[in-house]
XYZ file of C-alpha atoms in Angstrom:
773
model
C 36.235 -17.984 22.176
C 33.330 -19.813 20.461
C 34.117 -21.184 17.017
C 31.391 -20.845 14.458
C 31.808 -22.151 10.917
C 28.350 -21.504 9.559
C 25.489 -19.082 10.143
C 21.981 -18.257 9.040
C 22.097 -15.306 6.681
C 22.946 -14.942 3.005
C 21.929 -17.389 0.367
C 21.426 -20.788 1.682
C 23.920 -23.312 0.172
C 22.367 -25.508 -2.362
C 23.096 -27.033 -5.698
C 25.345 -24.654 -7.504
C 25.205 -22.133 -4.674
C 27.905 -21.048 -2.350
C 26.897 -20.239 1.191
C 27.536 -20.715 4.962
C 25.967 -24.116 4.887
C 28.715 -25.696 2.861
C 30.879 -27.635 5.321
C 30.002 -28.725 8.791
C 29.542 -26.620 11.882
C 32.214 -26.796 14.440
C 31.617 -28.628 17.799
C 32.123 -26.775 21.041
C 33.968 -28.512 23.696
C 33.879 -28.025 27.487
C 33.076 -29.614 30.821
C 29.655 -31.384 31.103
C 27.006 -28.880 31.918
C 24.757 -29.116 34.996
C 21.088 -29.041 34.414
C 19.732 -25.617 35.199
C 16.912 -25.009 37.531
C 13.948 -24.167 35.253
C 12.812 -21.310 37.643
C 16.229 -19.604 37.107
C 15.692 -19.390 33.376
C 13.997 -16.214 31.887
C 10.238 -16.958 31.890
C 8.313 -16.439 28.659
C 5.089 -15.920 30.408
C 6.591 -13.388 32.744
C 8.028 -11.373 29.947
C 4.748 -11.342 28.018
C 2.795 -10.374 31.174
C 5.292 -7.554 31.974
C 5.015 -6.163 28.482
C 1.225 -6.364 28.568
C 1.215 -4.527 31.906
C 3.650 -1.897 30.639
C 2.421 -1.301 27.160
C -0.915 -3.059 26.967
C -4.069 -1.010 26.209
C -1.955 1.912 25.128
C -1.701 3.838 21.820
C 1.538 3.039 19.940
C 2.275 6.033 17.771
C 4.676 5.303 14.804
C 6.236 8.857 14.690
C 9.701 7.907 15.928
C 12.409 6.326 13.908
C 13.712 3.056 15.106
C 11.380 2.594 18.086
C 10.879 -1.018 19.230
C 7.112 -1.850 19.202
C 5.209 -3.853 21.905
C 5.474 -7.644 21.715
C 3.102 -9.586 19.380
C 1.430 -11.032 22.521
C 0.531 -7.528 23.790
C -2.865 -5.899 23.158
C -2.236 -2.311 21.830
C -3.688 0.121 19.392
C -1.540 1.630 16.512
C -1.747 5.169 15.432
C 0.086 5.559 12.064
C 2.188 8.810 12.122
C 4.675 8.085 9.355
C 5.947 4.494 9.816
C 4.079 1.331 9.047
C 2.301 -0.439 11.900
C 4.077 -3.437 13.450
C 1.117 -5.461 12.349
C 2.452 -4.958 8.787
C 6.224 -4.890 9.352
C 8.433 -6.178 12.188
C 12.269 -6.289 12.252
C 14.868 -8.500 13.923
C 16.474 -5.260 15.226
C 15.360 -1.675 14.973
C 18.923 -0.355 15.112
C 21.098 -1.637 12.158
C 24.886 -1.754 12.499
C 26.614 1.036 10.533
C 29.009 -1.381 8.868
C 29.167 -4.810 7.440
C 32.018 -5.595 9.686
C 29.821 -4.870 12.819
C 27.060 -7.013 11.339
C 29.550 -9.845 10.689
C 30.941 -9.523 14.173
C 27.602 -9.952 16.076
C 25.946 -12.327 13.541
C 22.454 -10.948 14.404
C 20.483 -11.354 11.109
C 19.169 -8.071 9.786
C 15.693 -8.834 8.569
C 12.105 -7.665 8.330
C 8.908 -9.788 8.467
C 6.311 -8.163 6.205
C 2.648 -9.021 6.341
C 1.320 -6.678 3.713
C -2.401 -7.713 4.167
C -2.407 -7.987 8.000
C -5.831 -7.530 9.563
C -6.365 -4.063 10.954
C -8.484 -3.967 14.052
C -11.817 -2.143 13.928
C -10.563 0.558 16.360
C -7.731 1.490 13.936
C -7.959 3.471 10.740
C -8.103 1.453 7.632
C -5.682 2.222 4.806
C -6.469 5.316 2.681
C -6.598 4.910 -1.054
C -4.970 7.711 -3.038
C -5.764 8.533 -6.596
C -3.470 10.633 -8.652
C -5.506 10.181 -11.822
C -4.196 9.202 -15.200
C -0.575 10.113 -14.264
C -0.558 7.389 -11.705
C 1.478 7.363 -8.395
C 4.448 9.729 -8.160
C 7.836 7.984 -8.084
C 11.392 8.810 -7.991
C 12.963 8.868 -11.423
C 16.097 6.989 -10.406
C 15.183 4.253 -7.846
C 11.434 4.222 -8.590
C 10.411 4.526 -4.920
C 6.922 5.766 -4.407
C 6.067 9.160 -2.799
C 6.204 8.729 1.045
C 7.010 10.740 4.237
C 10.755 10.278 3.591
C 10.808 12.546 0.631
C 12.243 15.986 1.258
C 10.695 18.857 -0.640
C 13.059 21.765 -1.611
C 13.286 24.825 -3.804
C 9.911 26.193 -2.557
C 8.120 22.865 -3.208
C 8.945 22.655 -6.858
C 11.418 19.718 -6.318
C 11.918 16.957 -3.868
C 14.901 14.782 -2.920
C 14.341 11.063 -2.735
C 15.032 9.652 0.787
C 16.171 6.349 -0.696
C 18.681 7.328 -3.403
C 19.044 11.191 -2.807
C 17.982 11.892 -6.487
C 16.403 15.349 -6.925
C 13.107 15.143 -8.854
C 10.780 17.700 -10.324
C 7.327 17.971 -8.736
C 4.496 17.532 -11.304
C 2.494 20.727 -11.666
C -0.726 19.097 -10.491
C 1.116 18.083 -7.266
C 2.767 21.285 -6.401
C 2.152 22.956 -2.987
C 3.899 25.608 -1.093
C 6.218 24.961 2.005
C 5.634 26.343 5.512
C 8.418 27.999 7.601
C 9.592 24.507 8.608
C 10.120 23.462 4.997
C 7.054 21.214 5.085
C 4.211 21.165 2.474
C 1.198 22.949 3.873
C -1.037 20.115 2.757
C 1.169 17.489 4.597
C -1.619 16.158 6.767
C -4.225 16.091 3.981
C -2.122 13.606 1.920
C -1.779 10.103 3.350
C 1.252 9.434 1.226
C 3.118 12.261 2.858
C 2.062 11.728 6.448
C 1.459 7.941 6.897
C 3.541 4.854 6.908
C 0.934 2.710 5.042
C -1.488 3.684 2.311
C -2.629 2.492 -1.140
C -2.519 4.043 -4.661
C -5.004 3.363 -7.470
C -3.035 1.873 -10.248
C -3.246 2.943 -13.831
C -3.344 0.748 -16.924
C 0.471 0.860 -17.016
C 0.396 -1.445 -13.990
C -2.070 -3.974 -15.666
C -1.166 -6.948 -17.706
C -1.231 -6.120 -21.439
C -2.480 -2.630 -20.393
C -5.920 -4.050 -19.956
C -8.020 -3.494 -16.852
C -8.064 -6.465 -14.457
C -11.079 -8.603 -14.042
C -12.603 -9.732 -10.620
C -11.080 -13.069 -9.457
C -12.742 -16.478 -9.475
C -12.908 -19.277 -6.849
C -12.959 -22.813 -8.204
C -13.911 -25.710 -5.941
C -12.398 -28.960 -7.035
C -13.586 -32.087 -5.057
C -12.010 -35.455 -5.052
C -14.861 -37.840 -5.418
C -12.877 -41.125 -5.104
C -14.040 -43.951 -2.840
C -12.132 -42.641 0.311
C -13.806 -39.289 0.267
C -17.341 -40.644 -0.515
C -17.018 -43.187 2.230
C -15.863 -40.802 4.888
C -18.758 -38.498 4.163
C -16.449 -35.592 3.224
C -18.017 -34.981 -0.171
C -21.490 -34.555 1.251
C -20.062 -32.409 4.098
C -18.267 -30.039 1.531
C -21.342 -29.767 -0.743
C -23.748 -28.996 2.158
C -21.363 -26.216 3.509
C -20.825 -24.570 0.167
C -24.519 -23.822 -0.161
C -24.376 -21.323 2.632
C -20.567 -20.484 2.556
C -20.758 -18.905 -0.953
C -22.885 -16.134 0.437
C -19.771 -15.059 2.375
C -17.388 -14.647 -0.491
C -14.916 -11.719 0.092
C -16.115 -8.342 -1.146
C -14.947 -4.798 -0.992
C -15.860 -2.703 2.037
C -19.340 -1.335 1.539
C -20.224 -3.465 -1.379
C -23.597 -5.228 -1.291
C -22.371 -8.461 -2.759
C -19.139 -10.098 -3.996
C -17.985 -9.907 -7.536
C -15.992 -13.134 -7.225
C -17.198 -15.798 -9.597
C -17.273 -19.449 -8.778
C -16.923 -22.746 -10.713
C -16.996 -26.466 -9.754
C -15.014 -29.555 -10.702
C -15.142 -33.063 -9.387
C -12.527 -35.735 -10.168
C -10.926 -39.059 -9.568
C -9.043 -40.535 -12.498
C -10.965 -38.174 -14.843
C -12.332 -34.687 -14.361
C -15.908 -33.582 -14.500
C -16.669 -29.872 -15.268
C -20.137 -28.404 -14.532
C -22.032 -25.877 -16.475
C -24.104 -23.834 -13.834
C -25.299 -20.976 -16.077
C -28.294 -19.273 -14.465
C -30.562 -19.888 -17.470
C -30.287 -23.679 -17.083
C -32.909 -25.673 -15.279
C -30.358 -28.431 -14.414
C -26.621 -28.248 -14.135
C -24.753 -30.064 -17.036
C -21.676 -32.198 -16.700
C -18.871 -32.417 -19.106
C -16.147 -35.075 -18.705
C -12.472 -34.864 -19.672
C -10.784 -38.228 -19.578
C -7.570 -37.349 -21.446
C -5.627 -35.983 -18.450
C -2.363 -35.849 -20.418
C -3.710 -32.884 -22.442
C -5.847 -30.960 -20.159
C -8.467 -28.466 -21.416
C -11.602 -26.783 -20.182
C -14.602 -28.196 -22.279
C -16.840 -25.178 -21.847
C -16.391 -21.466 -21.833
C -19.796 -20.033 -21.070
C -21.413 -21.211 -17.812
C -18.338 -22.598 -15.887
C -17.426 -19.431 -13.943
C -20.623 -17.713 -12.782
C -21.927 -15.202 -10.313
C -23.204 -17.193 -7.233
C -26.173 -14.872 -6.588
C -27.337 -15.145 -10.132
C -26.922 -18.982 -10.409
C -27.781 -19.943 -6.830
C -30.600 -22.254 -7.789
C -28.547 -24.219 -10.285
C -25.530 -24.416 -8.005
C -27.517 -25.642 -5.042
C -29.039 -28.191 -7.387
C -25.571 -29.412 -8.410
C -24.328 -29.541 -4.799
C -27.353 -31.627 -3.851
C -26.628 -34.105 -6.754
C -22.861 -34.560 -6.377
C -22.825 -36.846 -3.339
C -25.556 -39.001 -4.919
C -23.962 -39.167 -8.317
C -20.792 -40.746 -6.953
C -22.329 -42.711 -4.056
C -21.671 -46.019 -5.540
C -18.150 -45.364 -6.822
C -15.354 -47.898 -6.359
C -12.671 -45.755 -7.994
C -9.781 -45.305 -5.561
C -7.123 -43.887 -7.923
C -6.782 -40.107 -8.309
C -4.952 -37.504 -10.396
C -3.661 -34.243 -8.892
C -1.423 -32.252 -11.352
C -4.113 -32.260 -14.088
C -6.587 -30.878 -11.605
C -4.358 -27.825 -10.985
C -3.724 -27.511 -14.788
C -7.423 -27.510 -15.422
C -7.916 -24.649 -12.934
C -5.190 -22.611 -14.515
C -6.626 -23.132 -17.861
C -10.096 -22.059 -16.773
C -8.744 -18.840 -15.356
C -6.576 -18.155 -18.380
C -9.663 -18.640 -20.572
C -11.641 -16.267 -18.468
C -8.680 -13.796 -18.423
C -8.807 -13.349 -14.629
C -6.881 -14.483 -11.524
C -8.336 -16.623 -8.783
C -7.938 -19.486 -6.269
C -8.379 -23.228 -6.495
C -9.772 -25.029 -3.422
C -8.747 -28.615 -3.814
C -10.223 -31.303 -1.507
C -8.008 -34.330 -1.931
C -7.520 -37.695 -0.078
C -4.610 -39.808 -1.379
C -1.379 -39.878 -3.303
C -2.031 -39.560 -7.001
C -1.214 -42.932 -8.520
C -3.421 -42.817 -11.677
C -1.575 -42.699 -15.009
C -1.320 -38.964 -15.648
C 1.243 -36.178 -15.548
C 2.281 -35.657 -11.891
C 1.809 -39.321 -10.949
C 3.696 -39.950 -7.545
C 5.022 -43.028 -6.008
C 5.658 -43.768 -2.315
C 9.172 -42.559 -1.528
C 8.811 -42.658 2.277
C 11.870 -44.407 3.614
C 12.405 -44.375 7.384
C 15.919 -45.813 6.830
C 16.958 -42.344 5.564
C 16.252 -40.647 8.876
C 19.384 -39.357 10.569
C 21.456 -39.884 7.458
C 22.838 -37.624 4.855
C 19.916 -38.450 2.524
C 17.205 -37.506 4.974
C 16.963 -34.134 3.216
C 15.584 -36.016 0.070
C 12.374 -36.747 1.974
C 11.446 -33.065 2.030
C 12.693 -32.179 -1.418
C 9.695 -31.922 -3.887
C 9.924 -33.956 -6.971
C 10.788 -31.727 -9.905
C 9.362 -31.564 -13.405
C 5.527 -31.336 -13.593
C 4.934 -29.589 -10.356
C 7.829 -27.073 -10.758
C 6.327 -26.025 -14.094
C 2.766 -25.930 -12.552
C 3.969 -23.474 -9.985
C 5.315 -21.196 -12.598
C 2.137 -21.476 -14.676
C -0.004 -20.709 -11.632
C 1.961 -17.639 -10.696
C 1.939 -16.322 -14.268
C -1.875 -16.575 -14.275
C -2.397 -15.310 -10.679
C -3.830 -18.764 -9.773
C -3.413 -19.582 -6.051
C -3.894 -23.189 -4.790
C -5.219 -24.058 -1.374
C -5.023 -27.752 -0.607
C -7.230 -29.507 1.823
C -5.761 -33.002 2.451
C -7.497 -35.933 4.046
C -4.981 -38.730 3.961
C -5.081 -42.134 5.589
C -1.509 -42.914 4.604
C 1.601 -41.384 3.065
C 0.810 -38.870 0.248
C 4.212 -37.220 -0.439
C 3.101 -33.891 0.978
C 6.460 -32.481 0.145
C 5.573 -32.628 -3.499
C 1.808 -32.161 -3.345
C 2.392 -29.058 -1.191
C 4.929 -27.539 -3.494
C 2.434 -25.689 -5.670
C 0.356 -24.147 -2.868
C 3.658 -23.058 -1.213
C 4.860 -21.151 -4.239
C 1.453 -19.531 -5.100
C 0.629 -17.873 -1.853
C -1.712 -20.752 -0.945
C -2.366 -22.810 2.189
C -2.224 -26.403 3.148
C -4.670 -27.980 5.567
C -4.194 -31.729 6.676
C -6.729 -33.892 8.481
C -5.221 -37.260 8.922
C -7.677 -40.209 9.115
C -10.583 -37.805 8.676
C -13.911 -38.671 10.463
C -16.840 -36.357 9.951
C -17.930 -36.711 13.630
C -14.612 -35.961 15.027
C -12.886 -33.629 12.541
C -15.829 -32.175 10.564
C -16.199 -28.935 12.593
C -12.463 -28.381 12.623
C -12.320 -28.709 8.842
C -15.443 -26.476 8.229
C -14.079 -23.773 10.568
C -10.838 -23.807 8.544
C -12.718 -23.750 5.198
C -14.935 -20.823 6.241
C -11.971 -18.690 7.368
C -10.123 -19.592 4.182
C -12.934 -18.571 1.837
C -13.958 -15.446 3.699
C -10.510 -13.800 4.563
C -9.211 -10.703 3.030
C -7.018 -11.372 -0.001
C -5.345 -9.829 -3.044
C -4.391 -11.567 -6.341
C -1.703 -11.547 -9.072
C 0.649 -9.742 -6.688
C 4.248 -8.567 -7.181
C 6.148 -7.151 -4.257
C 9.408 -5.201 -4.265
C 11.401 -4.013 -1.243
C 13.381 -0.872 -1.747
C 15.999 0.442 0.738
C 18.019 3.543 1.210
C 21.693 3.545 0.137
C 24.019 1.356 2.090
C 22.065 -1.829 2.320
C 19.611 -3.887 0.248
C 17.287 -6.860 0.430
C 19.117 -9.991 -0.550
C 16.983 -13.051 0.497
C 13.296 -13.757 0.774
C 11.299 -16.467 2.570
C 7.546 -17.145 2.084
C 4.781 -18.649 0.023
C 6.311 -16.932 -2.997
C 7.926 -17.435 -6.401
C 10.933 -15.449 -7.699
C 11.939 -15.225 -11.325
C 14.734 -12.755 -10.461
C 16.444 -11.512 -7.343
C 14.170 -8.521 -6.624
C 10.624 -9.242 -7.626
C 8.540 -11.296 -5.208
C 5.687 -12.855 -7.071
C 2.648 -14.184 -5.356
C -0.354 -15.515 -7.190
C -2.273 -14.407 -4.098
C -1.545 -12.863 -0.756
C -4.013 -12.973 2.152
C -4.110 -11.622 5.722
C -2.221 -14.482 7.146
C 0.784 -14.566 4.821
C 4.118 -13.000 5.547
C 7.360 -12.642 3.773
C 10.599 -12.579 5.703
C 13.248 -10.506 4.058
C 16.999 -10.502 4.840
C 19.210 -7.407 4.324
C 22.900 -7.031 3.753
C 25.259 -4.045 3.679
C 26.668 -2.919 0.446
C 28.079 0.344 1.965
C 28.237 2.208 5.223
C 25.099 3.361 6.904
C 24.807 6.746 8.606
C 23.624 7.275 12.234
C 22.224 10.584 11.052
C 19.967 9.423 8.196
C 19.260 5.981 9.533
C 18.029 3.127 7.318
C 14.757 3.370 5.267
C 12.769 0.574 3.666
C 9.628 0.598 1.447
C 7.595 -2.397 0.614
C 5.398 -1.851 -2.560
C 2.862 -4.455 -3.362
C 1.071 -4.368 -6.697
C -2.076 -6.495 -6.647
C -5.701 -7.074 -7.889
C -8.500 -6.516 -5.396
C -11.510 -8.830 -5.063
C -13.462 -6.440 -7.197
C -10.905 -6.404 -9.926
C -9.188 -3.157 -9.227
C -5.438 -2.825 -9.606
C -3.849 -1.187 -6.660
C -0.391 -0.490 -5.041
C -0.109 -1.015 -1.300
C 2.806 0.845 0.287
C 4.461 0.158 3.653
C 7.297 2.375 4.877
C 9.594 1.915 7.831
C 12.545 3.846 9.095
C 15.221 2.374 11.516
C 18.097 3.722 13.438
C 21.750 2.966 12.642
C 24.433 2.817 15.236
C 28.270 2.062 15.468
C 27.618 0.695 18.933
C 26.766 -2.986 19.212
C 24.902 -2.317 22.455
C 22.293 -0.330 20.523
C 21.695 -3.219 18.214
C 21.205 -5.760 20.989
C 18.965 -3.328 22.886
C 16.729 -2.893 19.792
C 16.407 -6.585 18.979
C 12.986 -8.315 18.806
C 13.179 -11.955 19.744
C 9.916 -13.002 18.192
C 11.074 -11.631 14.801
C 14.407 -13.212 15.258
C 13.078 -16.671 15.799
C 10.776 -16.297 12.893
C 13.829 -15.613 10.703
C 15.786 -18.476 12.188
C 12.902 -20.905 11.716
C 12.382 -20.082 8.051
C 16.166 -20.196 7.471
C 16.564 -23.531 9.079
C 13.524 -25.013 7.323
C 14.819 -23.918 3.904
C 18.394 -25.095 4.783
C 17.217 -28.690 5.640
C 16.493 -29.179 1.925
C 20.186 -29.072 1.240
C 22.039 -29.851 4.458
C 21.925 -32.784 6.900
C 19.677 -31.981 9.822
C 22.663 -32.472 12.249
C 24.492 -29.645 10.509
C 21.403 -27.377 10.579
C 20.890 -27.923 14.276
C 24.562 -27.295 15.064
C 24.571 -24.038 13.129
C 21.445 -22.948 15.021
C 23.268 -23.639 18.353
C 26.554 -22.056 17.249
C 25.069 -18.899 15.718
C 23.074 -18.375 18.934
C 26.144 -18.864 21.039
C 28.113 -16.453 18.868
C 25.503 -13.786 19.185
C 25.406 -14.118 22.991
C 29.267 -14.348 23.158
C 29.588 -11.129 21.118
C 27.163 -9.387 23.515
C 29.018 -10.627 26.539
C 32.336 -9.555 25.178
C 31.396 -6.133 23.895
C 28.372 -4.948 25.747
C 28.263 -6.503 29.275
C 30.033 -6.031 32.614
C 32.737 -8.476 33.500
C 31.241 -11.655 35.222
C 32.105 -15.126 36.113
C 32.722 -17.347 33.109
C 29.997 -19.757 34.305
C 27.410 -17.026 34.485
C 24.996 -16.894 31.532
C 24.752 -13.299 30.233
C 21.778 -12.426 27.980
C 20.716 -9.138 26.444
C 17.536 -8.056 27.984
C 15.759 -7.914 24.631
C 16.974 -11.440 23.736
C 16.728 -13.220 27.052
C 14.023 -15.543 25.745
C 15.845 -16.392 22.541
C 17.548 -19.583 23.851
C 14.244 -20.926 25.001
C 12.592 -20.234 21.586
C 15.605 -21.678 19.837
C 15.507 -24.841 21.873
C 11.768 -25.142 21.020
C 12.563 -24.731 17.335
C 15.041 -27.493 17.467
C 12.397 -29.783 18.974
C 9.928 -29.082 16.166
C 8.994 -31.971 13.880
C 10.874 -30.907 10.849
C 14.203 -30.610 12.789
C 13.843 -33.736 14.886
C 15.118 -36.852 13.233
C 12.695 -39.414 14.548
C 11.033 -42.361 12.918
C 8.011 -41.871 15.227
C 6.961 -38.793 13.383
C 5.348 -39.174 9.963
C 7.262 -37.657 7.046
C 4.138 -35.980 5.817
C 3.510 -34.278 9.266
C 7.148 -33.048 9.296
C 6.808 -31.736 5.705
C 3.511 -30.056 6.516
C 4.849 -28.182 9.389
C 7.936 -27.106 7.355
C 5.724 -25.807 4.558
C 3.139 -23.951 6.623
C 5.841 -22.257 8.736
C 7.336 -20.836 5.510
C 4.614 -18.140 5.204
C 3.936 -17.470 8.869
C 4.082 -14.055 10.510
C 5.748 -13.283 13.763
C 2.814 -13.900 16.025
C 2.217 -17.275 14.415
C 5.738 -18.606 14.807
C 5.858 -17.344 18.331
C 2.780 -19.277 19.333
C 3.726 -22.353 17.267
C 7.235 -22.621 18.872
C 6.002 -21.823 22.422
C 2.400 -22.852 23.027
C 0.223 -21.323 25.708
C -0.451 -23.646 28.704
C -3.371 -22.442 30.523
C -4.525 -23.990 33.882
C -8.301 -24.347 34.109
C -9.282 -23.536 37.707
C -12.464 -22.680 39.465
C -12.923 -18.935 39.432
C -15.756 -16.399 39.314
C -14.418 -14.550 36.305
C -15.340 -16.085 32.868
C -11.877 -15.107 31.676
C -9.189 -17.770 31.323
C -6.336 -17.928 33.819
C -2.994 -16.471 32.834
C -0.781 -18.976 30.953
C 1.980 -20.719 32.891
C 5.399 -21.733 31.693
C 5.134 -24.444 29.192
C 7.021 -27.086 31.132
C 6.527 -30.492 32.514
C 6.918 -29.212 36.049
C 3.801 -27.077 35.725
C 1.527 -30.030 35.180
C -0.133 -31.583 38.296
C -1.888 -34.815 38.845
C -5.026 -33.041 40.003
C -4.901 -30.321 37.364
C -6.674 -29.555 34.124
C -4.806 -27.594 31.408
C -5.520 -26.161 27.916
C -2.575 -26.288 25.521
C -2.850 -24.358 22.278
C -0.320 -23.408 19.550
C -2.489 -21.510 17.137
C -3.302 -24.600 15.178
C -4.401 -27.291 17.664
C -6.088 -27.135 20.998
C -5.667 -29.857 23.578
C -7.176 -30.482 26.984
C -4.791 -32.242 29.450
C -6.239 -33.921 32.553
C -4.166 -35.289 35.427
C -5.245 -38.707 36.591
C -6.135 -37.286 40.090
C -8.434 -34.630 38.635
C -11.395 -34.115 41.024
C -14.489 -36.080 39.985
C -16.732 -32.913 40.333
C -14.543 -31.168 37.783
C -14.865 -34.080 35.376
C -18.582 -33.933 35.983
C -18.888 -30.275 35.252
C -16.814 -30.458 31.995
C -17.958 -33.664 30.524
C -21.174 -34.376 32.360
C -20.063 -37.904 33.346
C -19.126 -39.030 36.874
C -15.476 -40.325 36.034
C -12.936 -40.842 33.248
C -14.172 -44.351 32.931
C -17.503 -43.100 31.581
C -15.953 -41.005 28.763
C -16.751 -42.039 25.198
C -13.837 -44.029 23.766
C -13.470 -41.807 20.769
C -12.720 -38.779 22.853
C -9.671 -40.393 24.362
C -6.663 -39.847 22.161
C -3.922 -41.357 24.299
C -3.543 -43.019 27.669
C 0.238 -43.311 27.382
C 2.837 -41.006 28.816
C 4.026 -38.264 26.669
C 7.540 -38.872 25.505
C 10.275 -36.414 24.637
C 10.747 -35.754 20.934
C 14.286 -34.610 21.592
C 16.769 -34.858 24.497
C 19.266 -32.476 23.000
C 20.380 -29.505 24.892
C 19.427 -25.980 23.892
C 22.253 -23.506 23.338
C 25.901 -23.584 24.080
C 25.643 -21.865 27.538
C 24.578 -25.193 28.893
C 21.298 -26.923 28.782
C 19.130 -23.759 28.688
C 15.986 -25.901 28.811
C 15.829 -29.513 27.962
C 12.161 -29.817 28.703
C 10.773 -26.290 28.655
C 8.568 -27.133 25.687
C 5.548 -29.127 26.615
C 5.536 -32.531 24.998
C 8.734 -33.525 26.609
C 7.067 -35.086 29.607
C 8.623 -38.298 30.718
C 7.234 -38.659 34.196
C 3.692 -37.249 34.065
C 1.062 -39.520 32.649
C -1.176 -37.764 30.271
C -4.414 -39.597 31.111
C -6.499 -37.807 28.511
C -5.585 -35.698 25.560
C -8.442 -34.482 23.342
C -8.920 -32.011 20.601
C -11.362 -29.293 21.439
C -12.860 -27.618 18.424
C-alpha cells in the first residue's frame, strides 16, 4: 500500500494556515527500478493524433451533462447547446464523486480551469448580450445565481425553481411566458440565458461603482529612459512602434475607432508626465522629483484620445529618444511609477492598464527600493523558498490599490542582471497583468520578438475592473483559487483586468453528498467593464455528472486540466514548503491516484505491471515534465529570476498553455512537397538524429535544432550559406551538449520517463540552437 502524507488540494499550508503541506511527504521504499523502454510508455503525440483523428474537424455540441470534450490539441468547432464551451471551462474530471469519502479515497483533485475571455473562433457564434432593462438580470432570491438553462419553470410559468439551491422564485411579470406540453417555456430558444451555456447581461447602475456609469479605460505607457534602455536602442524602438500600434487599440465589435484613452510617462530616478492635448502645438513635460509623495501634476491633457491628439503624440514620440540621448542616469524607481499610474486613473475616474518598460532593479532612494537578495547558497535548503517570496510592504499595498482602481500592470523587463523579479512581478501577478522578460536585450536579435509580444498585448480582447464569483449547486463549493487575481474574501475573485489569455483555476470540495440524478452544477459570473465603458456580466454555466463509482471518475478525467491544477498548486506551495517536499508530494499523490485506480477499477495483474486509466495514461509523463521545470528544479545553473518568471506566468495559464509549456512540440523538418509541417514526434533524446533538423516550441520560445551531420544542401536552403562554419556568430546560441536539468525519476511506478522531456540530452551534441522569431 502506498503511503501518502500530503496532497495537493485544500488550502496550501502557509504562515498561520493548516494544510496538507505541513509535515514532510513519506518516502516509498522498494527494489531498484529498471529503466523502462521509452517506446513502451504511452506516447503523448500518439494520443493527440488519435484524438484529432477521432474528433478533429467535428462539431462538439454541449447539450449533454458531464461529457468529456476533445483534447486542447484537437481542432474542433463548438456548438453551445446549454453548457459552456470547453474554451471557457474545462474540468479535472467531468464526473464528480458523490461523497467526500470517495474524493478522499482517490485523491483526484476536483477542479475547473475557467478562461472567461477565451477567444472564440470566427466560425463559432459570439456571445449574445441580453438586456433586461432597468430591472437588470434575473437572479435567484436566495443564492443569487443568474437565470440560466438549469432553472426549472413551474406553476404554468409563473414561478421557477433554482437549479443551484432549489429555492422557488416568482417570475417577474415582464419575463412571464407560457410553458409547452414538456414543461418548457415556449420562448426557450429565443432567450440565450435559457438555452445557452455562455452569454452576457447588460448591467444596471446597481452593478457600477458608486452607482455611476463606468468610463472607457485608459492605457498609460511608462518608459524607463535610464542609460541601459537608451543605449540598447529600446526607447527609440518603443517610440517608433507606438506611432502605428496605437491605431490598433482594442475596440467594440463594429466600432469605427477605440474609445480607450492614452497617456505617456518617462522616468529614471524622477518621473516626467506629458501633456498631449490636441490643441497644443508641442507636447509639454512636467517633472515630479518627489517620488515619496507621488501625484499627477496635470489633469487636462494627460489622458487623451489618440485619434484627436495624433499629431502631438507623434511629435512627443519623435522627441523622447533625443531628449534622453545623452543621459548617464542608471538608477531607477519602480513602485512610484505604478503609484503614478494608479493616481492618474483615479483622477480620471476610470480603469485601465499600465505598460511599463523597465530595465534594472530599482535602487534609487524611493518607496519600493530593492536590494540584491539572490543567494545561490540557499538553493536546495529550507530557505530556498525565500528567493521566490515577494518582499512585503510597499508592493503588497500597491497591488490592493491597483485592484481597487481597476488598474492592471503589464511589465516588460529588459534586465542584464538580477532584478528580483519575484517582487517586481508581484503587482502584475495580482492585477491580471502579464510579465515579459528579455534578458540582455539586443534590438537586432530580440527586437521583433519584443514587438510581436507588445502588439498582441495591446490589441487583445480585455475587460477591466472585474469581479468573478463561482456558484455551485448544493453538496459542493469552490474553496480555492489560482490565477493572476486578488482576493479580499473567500468568494470574490477580483481582477483589475482579465484578457483572452488569462485563466483562473478553481478547486472544489464537498460539503454534503451529491446526487447522481441531479449532477453537479457550476456557474461562473464575471462582472466587468468593456473597452467602451459598458458594465456587463459574462455568465458561463457547466453541468457535470456525479457517480458513486470511482471507475466513472477516472474514465471522465482530463489529463491536461489535471496537470494545470497540479502545476499551479505546486508553484504556490513552493512559497511555503521546501522544494524537496513539494516534489515528493507530487510523486506520492500521483502514485496514490494510480494505486487507487488499480485497486478499485482494474483487473488483477502482476505487481510489476504499470496500470494506468486510459484517460490518465499521459499523466506520469506530464508530471515528470512538471518536476523538471525551472521553478521546481533546485539548480544553481538556472537564474533565480528565470525560475521566478516561469512560476509567475504559469499562475494565470489556461489548459492549452500549460500543456504545451510542459510538453513542447518537437517537429522534424524534412523534405516534403506539402507546405505543412510534419507531425510532432515524441519529445525525447532518442528522436534527435545527427543528420536531422528539428523545430522545438513550447508556446513561448521557438528553437531550431540541427544535428552536426545535417546535409550541407539543407543548410544552404535554410540559411543560404554552404556550411555551419559560415553562419554569423550571433546566430549560434550554444555549441555545447544539452545537459539534463534533473535526473530524478518520474512517478512511483518506476522511472516513467527520465529523459522524455527534451532538454535532458546528455549524448547528443546540439551543434546549433537559435531563436526563430
